[in-house]
Every structure is written in C-alpha cells, then in structure tokens.
mmCIF file of C-alpha atoms and ligand atoms in Angstrom:
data_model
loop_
_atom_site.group_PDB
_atom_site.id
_atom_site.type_symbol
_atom_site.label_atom_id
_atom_site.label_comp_id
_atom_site.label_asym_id
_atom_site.label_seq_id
_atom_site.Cartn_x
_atom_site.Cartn_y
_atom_site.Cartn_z
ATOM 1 C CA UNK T 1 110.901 31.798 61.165
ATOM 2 C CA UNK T 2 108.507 33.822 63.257
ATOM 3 C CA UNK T 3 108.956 36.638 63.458
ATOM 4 C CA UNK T 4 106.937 37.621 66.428
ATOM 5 C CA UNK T 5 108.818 38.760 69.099
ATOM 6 C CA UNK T 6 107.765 36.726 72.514
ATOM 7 C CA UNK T 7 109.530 37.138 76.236
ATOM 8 C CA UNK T 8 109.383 34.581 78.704
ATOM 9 C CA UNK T 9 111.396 34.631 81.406
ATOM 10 C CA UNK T 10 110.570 34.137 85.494
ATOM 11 C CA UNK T 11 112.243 33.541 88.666
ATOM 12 C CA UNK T 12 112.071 30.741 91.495
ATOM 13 C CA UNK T 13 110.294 32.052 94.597
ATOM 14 C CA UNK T 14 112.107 30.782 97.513
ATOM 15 C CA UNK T 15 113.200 34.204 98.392
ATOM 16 C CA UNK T 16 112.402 38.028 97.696
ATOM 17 C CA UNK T 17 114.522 39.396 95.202
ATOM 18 C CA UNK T 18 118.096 41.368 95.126
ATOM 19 C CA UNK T 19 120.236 43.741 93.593
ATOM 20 C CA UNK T 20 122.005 40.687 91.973
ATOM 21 C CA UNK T 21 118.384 40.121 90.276
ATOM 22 C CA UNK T 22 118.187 43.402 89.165
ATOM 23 C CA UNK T 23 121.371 43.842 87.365
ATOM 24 C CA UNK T 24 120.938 40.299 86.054
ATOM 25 C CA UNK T 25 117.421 40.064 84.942
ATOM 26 C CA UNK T 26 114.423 42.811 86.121
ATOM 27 C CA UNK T 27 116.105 45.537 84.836
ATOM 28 C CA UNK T 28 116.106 44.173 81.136
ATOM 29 C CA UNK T 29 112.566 43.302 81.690
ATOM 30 C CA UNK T 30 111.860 46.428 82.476
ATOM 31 C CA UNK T 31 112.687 47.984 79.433
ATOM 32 C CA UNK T 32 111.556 45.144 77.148
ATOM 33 C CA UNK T 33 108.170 45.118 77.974
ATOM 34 C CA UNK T 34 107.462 48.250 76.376
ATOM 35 C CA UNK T 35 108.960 46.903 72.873
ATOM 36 C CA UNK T 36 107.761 42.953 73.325
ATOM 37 C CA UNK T 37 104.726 40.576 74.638
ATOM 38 C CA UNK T 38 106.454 39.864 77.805
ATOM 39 C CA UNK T 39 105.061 36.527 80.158
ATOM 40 C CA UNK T 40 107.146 36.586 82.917
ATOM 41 C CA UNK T 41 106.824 33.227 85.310
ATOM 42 C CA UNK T 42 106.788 33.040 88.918
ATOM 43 C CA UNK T 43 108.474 29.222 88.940
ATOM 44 C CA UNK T 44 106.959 27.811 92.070
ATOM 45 C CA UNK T 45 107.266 24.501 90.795
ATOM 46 C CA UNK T 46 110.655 24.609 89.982
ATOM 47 C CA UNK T 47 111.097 26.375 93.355
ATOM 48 C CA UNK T 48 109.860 22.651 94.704
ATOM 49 C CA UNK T 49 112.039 21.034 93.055
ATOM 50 C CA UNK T 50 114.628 21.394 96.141
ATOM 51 C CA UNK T 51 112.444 22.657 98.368
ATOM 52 C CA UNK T 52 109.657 20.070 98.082
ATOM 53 C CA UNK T 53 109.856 19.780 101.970
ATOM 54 C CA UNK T 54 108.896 23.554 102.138
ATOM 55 C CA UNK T 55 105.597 24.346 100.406
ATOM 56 C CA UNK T 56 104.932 26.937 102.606
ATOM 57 C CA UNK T 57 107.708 28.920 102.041
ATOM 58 C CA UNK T 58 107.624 28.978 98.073
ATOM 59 C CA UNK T 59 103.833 29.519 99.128
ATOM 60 C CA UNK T 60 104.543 33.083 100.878
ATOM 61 C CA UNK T 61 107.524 33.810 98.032
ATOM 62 C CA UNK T 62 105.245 33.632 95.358
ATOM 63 C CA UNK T 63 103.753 37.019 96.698
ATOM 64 C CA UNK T 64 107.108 38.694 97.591
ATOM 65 C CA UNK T 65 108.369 38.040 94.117
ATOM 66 C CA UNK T 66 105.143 39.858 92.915
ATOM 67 C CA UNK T 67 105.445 42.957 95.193
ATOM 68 C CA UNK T 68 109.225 42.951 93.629
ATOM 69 C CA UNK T 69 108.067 42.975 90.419
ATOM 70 C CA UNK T 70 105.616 45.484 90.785
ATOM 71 C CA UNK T 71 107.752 47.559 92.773
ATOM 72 C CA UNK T 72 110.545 47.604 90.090
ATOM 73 C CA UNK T 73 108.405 48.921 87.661
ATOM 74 C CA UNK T 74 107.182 45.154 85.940
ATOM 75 C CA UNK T 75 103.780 47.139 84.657
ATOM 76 C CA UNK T 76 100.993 44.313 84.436
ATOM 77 C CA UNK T 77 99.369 45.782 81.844
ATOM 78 C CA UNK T 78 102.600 45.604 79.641
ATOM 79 C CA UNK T 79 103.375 41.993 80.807
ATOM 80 C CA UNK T 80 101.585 39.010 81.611
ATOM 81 C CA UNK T 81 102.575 37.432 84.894
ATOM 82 C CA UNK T 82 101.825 34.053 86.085
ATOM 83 C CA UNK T 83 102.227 31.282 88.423
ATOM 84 C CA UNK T 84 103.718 27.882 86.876
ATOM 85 C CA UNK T 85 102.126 25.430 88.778
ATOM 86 C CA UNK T 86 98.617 26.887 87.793
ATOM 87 C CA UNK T 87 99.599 26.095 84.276
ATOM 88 C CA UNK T 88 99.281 22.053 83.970
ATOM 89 C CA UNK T 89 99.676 22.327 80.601
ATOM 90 C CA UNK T 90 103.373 22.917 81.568
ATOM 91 C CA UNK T 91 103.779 19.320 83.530
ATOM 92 C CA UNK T 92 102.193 17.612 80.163
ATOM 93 C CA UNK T 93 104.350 18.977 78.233
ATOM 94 C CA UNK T 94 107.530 18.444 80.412
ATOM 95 C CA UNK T 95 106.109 14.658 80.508
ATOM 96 C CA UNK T 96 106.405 14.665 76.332
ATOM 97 C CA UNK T 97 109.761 16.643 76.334
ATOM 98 C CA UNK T 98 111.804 13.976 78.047
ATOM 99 C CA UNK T 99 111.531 11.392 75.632
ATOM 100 C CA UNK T 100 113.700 13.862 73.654
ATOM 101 C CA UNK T 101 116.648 14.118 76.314
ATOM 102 C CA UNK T 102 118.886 11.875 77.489
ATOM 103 C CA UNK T 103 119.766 11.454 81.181
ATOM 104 C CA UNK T 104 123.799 11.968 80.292
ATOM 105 C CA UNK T 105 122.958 15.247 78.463
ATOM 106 C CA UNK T 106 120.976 16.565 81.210
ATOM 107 C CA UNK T 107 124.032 15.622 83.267
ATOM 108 C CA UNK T 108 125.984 17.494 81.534
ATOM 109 C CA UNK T 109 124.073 20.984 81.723
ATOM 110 C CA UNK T 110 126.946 22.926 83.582
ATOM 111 C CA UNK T 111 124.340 24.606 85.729
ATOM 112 C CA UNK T 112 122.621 21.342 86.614
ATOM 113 C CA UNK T 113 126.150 20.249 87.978
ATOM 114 C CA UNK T 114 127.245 23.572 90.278
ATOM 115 C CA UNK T 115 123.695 23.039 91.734
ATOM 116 C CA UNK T 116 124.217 19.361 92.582
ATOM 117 C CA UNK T 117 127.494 19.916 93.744
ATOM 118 C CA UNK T 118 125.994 23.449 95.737
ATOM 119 C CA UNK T 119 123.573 21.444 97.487
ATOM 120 C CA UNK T 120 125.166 18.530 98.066
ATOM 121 C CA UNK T 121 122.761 15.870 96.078
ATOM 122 C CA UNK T 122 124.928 13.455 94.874
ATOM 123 C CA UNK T 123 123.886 10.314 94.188
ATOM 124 C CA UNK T 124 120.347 11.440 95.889
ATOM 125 C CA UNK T 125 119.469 14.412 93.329
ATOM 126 C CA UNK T 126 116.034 13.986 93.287
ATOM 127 C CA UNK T 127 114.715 13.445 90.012
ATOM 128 C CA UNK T 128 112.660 16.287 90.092
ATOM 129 C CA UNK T 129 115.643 18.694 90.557
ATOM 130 C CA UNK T 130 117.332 16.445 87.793
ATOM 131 C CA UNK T 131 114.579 17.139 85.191
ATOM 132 C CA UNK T 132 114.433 21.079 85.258
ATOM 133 C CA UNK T 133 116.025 21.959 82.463
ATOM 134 C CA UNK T 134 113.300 19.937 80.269
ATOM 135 C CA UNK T 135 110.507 21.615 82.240
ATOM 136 C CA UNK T 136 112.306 25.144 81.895
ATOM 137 C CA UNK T 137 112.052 24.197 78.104
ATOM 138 C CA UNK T 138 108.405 23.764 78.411
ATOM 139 C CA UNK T 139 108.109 26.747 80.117
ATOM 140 C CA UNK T 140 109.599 29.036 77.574
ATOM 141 C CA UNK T 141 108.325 26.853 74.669
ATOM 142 C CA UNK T 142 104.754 27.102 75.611
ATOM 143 C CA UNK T 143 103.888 30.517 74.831
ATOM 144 C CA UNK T 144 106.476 30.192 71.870
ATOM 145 C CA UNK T 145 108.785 32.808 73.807
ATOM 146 C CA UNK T 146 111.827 33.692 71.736
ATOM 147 C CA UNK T 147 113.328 35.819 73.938
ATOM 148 C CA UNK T 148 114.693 35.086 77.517
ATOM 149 C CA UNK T 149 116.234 38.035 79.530
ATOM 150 C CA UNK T 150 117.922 36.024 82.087
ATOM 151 C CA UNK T 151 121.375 36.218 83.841
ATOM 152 C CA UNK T 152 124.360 34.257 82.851
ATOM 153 C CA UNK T 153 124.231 31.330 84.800
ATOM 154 C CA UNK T 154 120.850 30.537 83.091
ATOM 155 C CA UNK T 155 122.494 30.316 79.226
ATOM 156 C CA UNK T 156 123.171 25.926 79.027
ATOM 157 C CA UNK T 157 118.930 26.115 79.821
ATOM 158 C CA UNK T 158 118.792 28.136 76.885
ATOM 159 C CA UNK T 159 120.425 26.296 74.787
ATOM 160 C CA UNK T 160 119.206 22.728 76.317
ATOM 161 C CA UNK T 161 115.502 24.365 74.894
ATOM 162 C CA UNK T 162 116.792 25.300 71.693
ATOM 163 C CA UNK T 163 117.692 21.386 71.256
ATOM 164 C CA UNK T 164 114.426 20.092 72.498
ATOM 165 C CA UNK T 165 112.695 22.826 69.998
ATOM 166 C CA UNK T 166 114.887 21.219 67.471
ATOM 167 C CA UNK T 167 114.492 17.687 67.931
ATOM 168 C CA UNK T 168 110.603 18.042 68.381
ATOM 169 C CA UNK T 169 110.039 19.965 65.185
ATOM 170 C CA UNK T 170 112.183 17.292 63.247
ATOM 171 C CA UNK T 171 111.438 14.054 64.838
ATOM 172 C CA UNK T 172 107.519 14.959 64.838
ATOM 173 C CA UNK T 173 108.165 16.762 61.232
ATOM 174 C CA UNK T 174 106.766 19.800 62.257
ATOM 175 C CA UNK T 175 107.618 23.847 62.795
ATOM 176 C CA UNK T 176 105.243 24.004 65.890
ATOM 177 C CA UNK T 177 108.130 25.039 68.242
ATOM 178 C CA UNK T 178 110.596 28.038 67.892
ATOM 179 C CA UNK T 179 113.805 28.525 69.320
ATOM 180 C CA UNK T 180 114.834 31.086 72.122
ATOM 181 C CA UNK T 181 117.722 33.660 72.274
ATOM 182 C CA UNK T 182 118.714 34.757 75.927
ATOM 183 C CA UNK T 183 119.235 38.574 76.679
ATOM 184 C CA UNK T 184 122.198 38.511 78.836
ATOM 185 C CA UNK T 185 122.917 41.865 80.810
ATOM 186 C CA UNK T 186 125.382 44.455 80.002
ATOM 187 C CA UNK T 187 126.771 44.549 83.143
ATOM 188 C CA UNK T 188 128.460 40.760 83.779
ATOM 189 C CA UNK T 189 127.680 39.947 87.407
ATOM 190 C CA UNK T 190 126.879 42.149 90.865
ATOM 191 C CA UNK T 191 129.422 40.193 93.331
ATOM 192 C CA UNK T 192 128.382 39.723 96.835
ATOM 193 C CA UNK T 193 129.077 41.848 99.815
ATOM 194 C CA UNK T 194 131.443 39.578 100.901
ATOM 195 C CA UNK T 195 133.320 40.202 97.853
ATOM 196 C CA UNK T 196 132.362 36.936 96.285
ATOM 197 C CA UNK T 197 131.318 36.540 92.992
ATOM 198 C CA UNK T 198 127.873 36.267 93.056
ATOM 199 C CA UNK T 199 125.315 37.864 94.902
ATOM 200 C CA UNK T 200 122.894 35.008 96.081
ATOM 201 C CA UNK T 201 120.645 34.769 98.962
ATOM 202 C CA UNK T 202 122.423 30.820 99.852
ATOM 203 C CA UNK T 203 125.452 32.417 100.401
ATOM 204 C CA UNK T 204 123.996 35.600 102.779
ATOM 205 C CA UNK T 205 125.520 37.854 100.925
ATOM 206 C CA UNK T 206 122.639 40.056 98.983
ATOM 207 C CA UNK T 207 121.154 43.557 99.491
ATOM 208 C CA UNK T 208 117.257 42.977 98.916
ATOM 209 C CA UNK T 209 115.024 45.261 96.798
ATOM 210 C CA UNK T 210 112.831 45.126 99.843
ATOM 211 C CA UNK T 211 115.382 45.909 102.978
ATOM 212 C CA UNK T 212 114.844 49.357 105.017
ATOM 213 C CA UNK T 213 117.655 51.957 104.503
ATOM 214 C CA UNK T 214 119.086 51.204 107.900
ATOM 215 C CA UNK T 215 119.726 47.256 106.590
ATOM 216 C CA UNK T 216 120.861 48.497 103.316
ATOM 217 C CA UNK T 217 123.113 50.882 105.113
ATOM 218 C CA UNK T 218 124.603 48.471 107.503
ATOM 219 C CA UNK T 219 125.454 45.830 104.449
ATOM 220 C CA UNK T 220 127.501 48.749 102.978
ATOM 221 C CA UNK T 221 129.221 49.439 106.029
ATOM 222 C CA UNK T 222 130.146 45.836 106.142
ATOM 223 C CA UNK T 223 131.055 45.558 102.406
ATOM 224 C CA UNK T 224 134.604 43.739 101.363
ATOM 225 C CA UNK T 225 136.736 46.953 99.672
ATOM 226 C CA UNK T 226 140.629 45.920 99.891
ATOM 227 C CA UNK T 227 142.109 43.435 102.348
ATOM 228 C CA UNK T 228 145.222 45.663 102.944
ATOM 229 C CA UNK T 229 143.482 49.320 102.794
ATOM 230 C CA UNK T 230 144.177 49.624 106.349
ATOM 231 C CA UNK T 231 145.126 53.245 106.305
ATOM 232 C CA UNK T 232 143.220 56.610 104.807
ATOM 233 C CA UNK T 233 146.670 57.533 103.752
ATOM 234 C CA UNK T 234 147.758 53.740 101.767
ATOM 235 C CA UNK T 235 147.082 53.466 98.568
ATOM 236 C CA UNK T 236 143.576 51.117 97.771
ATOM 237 C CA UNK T 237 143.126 48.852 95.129
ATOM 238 C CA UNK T 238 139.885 49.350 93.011
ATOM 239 C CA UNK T 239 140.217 46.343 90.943
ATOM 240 C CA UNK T 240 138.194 43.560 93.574
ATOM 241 C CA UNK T 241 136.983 46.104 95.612
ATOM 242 C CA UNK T 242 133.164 45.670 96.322
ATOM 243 C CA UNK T 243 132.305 49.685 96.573
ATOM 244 C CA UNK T 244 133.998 50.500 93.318
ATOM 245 C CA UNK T 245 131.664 47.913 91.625
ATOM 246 C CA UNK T 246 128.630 48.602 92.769
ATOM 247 C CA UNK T 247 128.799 52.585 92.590
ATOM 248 C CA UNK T 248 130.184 51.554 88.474
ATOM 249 C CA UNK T 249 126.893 50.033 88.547
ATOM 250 C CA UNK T 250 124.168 52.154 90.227
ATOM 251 C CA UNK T 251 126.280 55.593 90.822
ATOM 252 C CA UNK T 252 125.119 57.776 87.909
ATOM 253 C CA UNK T 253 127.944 60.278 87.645
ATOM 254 C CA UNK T 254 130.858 58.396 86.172
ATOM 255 C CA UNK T 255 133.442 61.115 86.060
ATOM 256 C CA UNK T 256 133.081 61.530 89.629
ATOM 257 C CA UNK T 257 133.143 57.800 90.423
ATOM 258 C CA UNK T 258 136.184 57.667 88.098
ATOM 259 C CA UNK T 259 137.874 61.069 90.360
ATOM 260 C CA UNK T 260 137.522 58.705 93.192
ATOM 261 C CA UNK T 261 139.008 55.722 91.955
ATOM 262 C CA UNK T 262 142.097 57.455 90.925
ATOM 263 C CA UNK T 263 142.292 59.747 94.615
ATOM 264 C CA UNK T 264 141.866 55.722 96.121
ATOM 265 C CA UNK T 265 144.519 54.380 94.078
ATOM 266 C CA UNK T 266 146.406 57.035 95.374
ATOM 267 C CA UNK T 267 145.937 56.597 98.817
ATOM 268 C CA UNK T 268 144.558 59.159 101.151
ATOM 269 C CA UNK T 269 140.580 57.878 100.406
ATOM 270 C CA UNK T 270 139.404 56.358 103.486
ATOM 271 C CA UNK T 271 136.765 53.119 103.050
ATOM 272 C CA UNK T 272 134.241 55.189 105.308
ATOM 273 C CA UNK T 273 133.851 58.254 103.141
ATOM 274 C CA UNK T 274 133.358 55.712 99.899
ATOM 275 C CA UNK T 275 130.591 53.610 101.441
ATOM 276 C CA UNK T 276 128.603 56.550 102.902
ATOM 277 C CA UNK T 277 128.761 57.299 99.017
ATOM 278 C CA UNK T 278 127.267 54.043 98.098
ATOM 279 C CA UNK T 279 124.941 54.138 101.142
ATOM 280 C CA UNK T 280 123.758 57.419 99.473
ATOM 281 C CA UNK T 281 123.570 56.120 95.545
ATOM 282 C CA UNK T 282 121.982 53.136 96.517
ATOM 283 C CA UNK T 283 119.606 54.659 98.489
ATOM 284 C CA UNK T 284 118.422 56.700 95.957
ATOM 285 C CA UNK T 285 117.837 54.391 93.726
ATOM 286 C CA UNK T 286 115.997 51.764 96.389
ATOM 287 C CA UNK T 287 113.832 54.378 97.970
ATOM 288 C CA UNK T 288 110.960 54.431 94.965
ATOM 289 C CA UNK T 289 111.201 50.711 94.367
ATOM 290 C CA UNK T 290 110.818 50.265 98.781
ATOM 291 C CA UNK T 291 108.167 52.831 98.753
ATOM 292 C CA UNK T 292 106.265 51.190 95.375
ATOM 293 C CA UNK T 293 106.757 48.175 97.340
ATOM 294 C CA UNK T 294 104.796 49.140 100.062
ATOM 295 C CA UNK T 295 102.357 50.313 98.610
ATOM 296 C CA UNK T 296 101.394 47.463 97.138
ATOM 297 C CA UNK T 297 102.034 45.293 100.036
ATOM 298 C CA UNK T 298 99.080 46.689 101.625
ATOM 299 C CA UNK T 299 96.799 45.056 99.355
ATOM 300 C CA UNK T 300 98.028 41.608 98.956
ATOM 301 C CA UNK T 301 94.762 40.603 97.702
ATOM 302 C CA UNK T 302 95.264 43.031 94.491
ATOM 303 C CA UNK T 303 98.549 41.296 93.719
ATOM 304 C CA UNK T 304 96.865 37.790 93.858
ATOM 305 C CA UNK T 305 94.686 39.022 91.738
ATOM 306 C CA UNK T 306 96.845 40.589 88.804
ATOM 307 C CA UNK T 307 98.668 36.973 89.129
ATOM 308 C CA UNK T 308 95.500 35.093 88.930
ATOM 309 C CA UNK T 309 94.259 37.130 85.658
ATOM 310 C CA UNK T 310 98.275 37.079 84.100
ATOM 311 C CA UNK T 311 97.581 33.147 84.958
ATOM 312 C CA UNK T 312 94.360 32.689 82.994
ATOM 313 C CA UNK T 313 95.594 34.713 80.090
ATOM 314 C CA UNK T 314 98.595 32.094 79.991
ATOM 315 C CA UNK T 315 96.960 29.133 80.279
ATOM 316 C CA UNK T 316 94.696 30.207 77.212
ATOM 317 C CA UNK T 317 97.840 30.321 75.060
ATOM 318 C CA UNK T 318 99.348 27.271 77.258
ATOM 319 C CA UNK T 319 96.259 25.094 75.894
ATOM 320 C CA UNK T 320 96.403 26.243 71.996
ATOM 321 C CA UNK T 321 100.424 25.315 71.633
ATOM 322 C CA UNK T 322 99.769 21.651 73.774
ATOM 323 C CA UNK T 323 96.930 21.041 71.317
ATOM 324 C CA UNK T 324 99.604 22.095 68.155
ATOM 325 C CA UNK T 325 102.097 19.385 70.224
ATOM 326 C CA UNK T 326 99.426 17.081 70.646
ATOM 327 C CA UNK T 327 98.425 17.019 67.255
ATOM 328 C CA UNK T 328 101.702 16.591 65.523
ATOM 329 C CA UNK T 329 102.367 13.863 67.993
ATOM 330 C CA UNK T 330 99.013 11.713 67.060
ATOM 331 C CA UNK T 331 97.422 11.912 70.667
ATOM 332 C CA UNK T 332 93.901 14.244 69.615
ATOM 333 C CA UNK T 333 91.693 11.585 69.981
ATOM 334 C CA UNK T 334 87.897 12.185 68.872
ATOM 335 C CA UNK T 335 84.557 10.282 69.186
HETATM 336 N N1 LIG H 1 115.725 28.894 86.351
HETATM 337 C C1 LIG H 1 115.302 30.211 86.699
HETATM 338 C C2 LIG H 1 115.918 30.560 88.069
HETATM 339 O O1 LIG H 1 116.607 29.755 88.652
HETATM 340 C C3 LIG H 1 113.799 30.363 86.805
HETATM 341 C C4 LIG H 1 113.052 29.941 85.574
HETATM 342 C C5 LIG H 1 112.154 28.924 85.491
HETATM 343 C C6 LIG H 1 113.129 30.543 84.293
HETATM 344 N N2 LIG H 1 111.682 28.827 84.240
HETATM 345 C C7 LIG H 1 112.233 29.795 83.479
HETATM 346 C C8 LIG H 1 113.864 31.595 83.739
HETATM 347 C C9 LIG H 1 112.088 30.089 82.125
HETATM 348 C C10 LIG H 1 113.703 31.884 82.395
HETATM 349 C C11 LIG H 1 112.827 31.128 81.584
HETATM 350 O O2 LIG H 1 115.710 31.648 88.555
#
C-alpha cells in the first residue's frame, strides 16, 4: 500500500457555496490541509454535465467557488487548487476508465438515480451526466488521492472509484492505482431553512457563505422551528426544529444552547428570541469568512491566478500517472 497520504476532493461550480458545504465538506478541508497534500478541484466539467446549455454561468462560478475557498480559510499554499477542465489528462483517462464499467452498474449508483429522478432526465439523461461517476474516478485517481473529504451523498462515487482502481490494477496486472477512503463529517447533514433535509441551492433553501448580514438575518427570521409553537407560553418541540440544529452546529456554548432547549420544551421560549440568537451565532461566525471574502473579491485577477498556478502544478502530476496508465495498458508508442 502507499502510504502517502493524498486529498482530492472539489466541488461543481454552478453556484457559490453554503453553510450546507461547510458542515459537509470545507470545514474538513480546512483542517486537513495542514496534516495532508490536499488538491482540491473546482469541477467545471462536471458542472457541464447538466448545465452544458450554460457555459457562462459555470464560467463566473468557477471564481465564486474560489473567493469561498479562500475566504473559508482553504490556504493556497497548503493546498493545490485547480480547474478540471484545464486538466485533459482527466477526459483521457475517463475515456480508458469506461471500458471497466458497465452501463447497469453506473445505473445503479444511488446518487446517479436521485439526480436523474431530481432533474427529471429520464430516458434523455444525457450521457455526459450518465458517465460522472467514471470521470469523478479519474479525478481522484489521477493525483493518486486517497483521501476524499466529501459529504454523504458523495460515498457510492467513492466506492464506484475504489472498483475502477481495482479492476484496472488487476485486469492491466499492475499497482499503478490506489484506492480512496471518504472523510465523512461529524455532523450528519445541515437541513434547509425550510426544514427540509438538505440544504441545497435547487431547492432555495441555503444561507450562502457570501450573503450580507441583513440576507442572513432575514433567512433566520424565516426559518421552519415547530409547526404548532404558536404561543411563547406552549411548549416547542426541539427535535425537527431548524434553530435548535443549526445553533447545535455553529453556537459554541453548549450548556447554554442545551438551557434553552429544555426552557423551549417547556414552553414559555418564544421563536423570536431563539432566532435573534442564531442571527447573532451565525453572524459571528460569517462575518470573517464575508469580510476575507471581500477582500479577495477585489482582485479577481489574483484568484485566477492562484487557480492557474494550483492548475499547472496538477497537470504535472496529471501527466506522470496517465503515462504509468498508459504504459501498463501498451499505448507508449516510440519511434
Ligand atoms: N461530485 C462533487 C459534487 O457534486 C464534485 C466532485 C467532482 C468531486 N469530482 C470530485 C468531489 C472528486 C470529490 C472528489 O459536488
């Protein structure tokens, strides 16, 4: 086994990033890329996949995912960021991956399925879309990452990769691949502020890293807490209710949040006076990452170019594990 420790991880850009993201994925990241070499993709070409009618906004997304990397505290000189489709090493190696997959197990990938079903392919799912996984294989594969800090949802990709890496290295007889393990967050899943399970930017239900207070503050205001809290005085449910999770998440003193769950449970804790708390909490926490954010976004030149020099670094790695790949599979041809 290797023994080298190797990150890769990323995010589609067809939108700037949210709390969901940062519970999910960023804040692992974070912390990992002071122990690990850390790539971390900006996946504009899986971002096509269904949005291949809308180049220009995975164009401008590719920046705002930056700026919300860099504002989070993603340090460049810790961890290599880059953009996939400036890696066309990636596509080749997609293009040799297939032959190792069969349509019906690709169907089978449970994510694959809630996004057909989400977006309504059918029959139609472009093949693009259908394919992915396999190119989400090469992606980690190609710098040899063995580490993915990714949410939940992204596990059946993890382990559709560790196959691939497995049939490769045995039907070409080789060790040139390794195989991944995901870093899933402690935390299990930020819901909405609808109250819905997941926080997603589809279902208009996020709180961006990048929104102004009085946004962020509005959202709380608006936030799903108990259906039949109607009163100060009746006693609220905490189990469900949208406030309690987030402040379990992102309010720092626990005995007090745990004070307030009880006073709510016993009725006599009024909705308002719990989400100006969150309003408050979440605040402090956004404020740096907003204010990094700006900075930054005053020179979007400087981001383009940490992305461009993360890029080239990749693509020099990208090249020396596609010649390994092509080697093993008989395709170096010399003069
Ligand atoms: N599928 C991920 C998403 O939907 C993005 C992604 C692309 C990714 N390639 C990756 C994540 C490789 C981890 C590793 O956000």
């Amino acid at each position: 086994m290797n023994s080298k420790k190797i990150i890769l991880t990323g995010d589609r850009p067809t939108g700037p990033l949210h709390l969901g993201h940062y519970v999910g994925s960023l804040a692992n990241r974070v912390t990992l890329q002071d122990t690990y070499k850390q790539y971390i993709l900006i996946a504009d070409l899986q971002a096509l996949t269904d949005n291949y009618e809308h180049p220009e906004k995975v164009r401008s997304n590719v920046l705002e995912v930056m700026l919300d990397y860099l504002a989070v505290g993603i340090d460049p000189k810790k961890s290599t960021i880059f953009i996939q489709s400036m890696i066309p090493q990636l596509s080749e190696l997609t293009m040799y991956y297939m032959n190792l997959v069969t349509v019906a197990r690709v169907g089978r990938n449970p994510t694959v399925k809630t996004e057909i079903l989400q977006k309504g392919f059918g029959e139609s799912v472009p093949l693009g879309f259908f394919v992915y996984p396999v190119s989400q294989a090469a992606d980690i594969t190609i710098v040899k990452g063995n580490i993915v800090p990714v949410g939940a949802d992204q596990l059946p990709m993890i382990e559709q990769t560790n196959e691939i890496v497995r049939a490769f290295n045995r039907t070409y007889n080789c060790n040139v691949l390794v195989e991944c393990e995901a870093v899933i967050p402690k935390v299990a899943r930020l819901p909405g502020i609808d109250g819905k399970a997941k926080m997603s930017k589809s279902l208009g239900n996020a709180i961006y890293l990048s929104d102004p207070a009085d946004v962020v503050a509005k959202k709380v205001m608006s936030m799903y807490t108990d259906a039949n809290h109607l009163k100060v005085s009746d006693p609220g449910q905490v189990e469900g209710n949208t406030v309690f999770a987030y402040l379990d998440v992102f309010d720092p003193n626990h005995a007090e949040v745990a004070a307030l769950k009880e006073h709510y449970q016993r009725g006599g804790l009024g909705d308002v006076t719990l989400k100006k708390r969150l309003i408050e909490v979440l605040e402090s926490f956004l404020k740096p990452i907003r204010d990094r954010r700006n900075e930054f976004a005053k020179d979007p030149q400087y981001a383009m170019k940490l992305l461009l020099e993360g890029t080239a670094l990749t693509e020099h790695v990208a090249s020396q594990t596609l010649n390994e790949v092509k080697e093993v599979m008989h395709l170096v041809y010399k003069g």
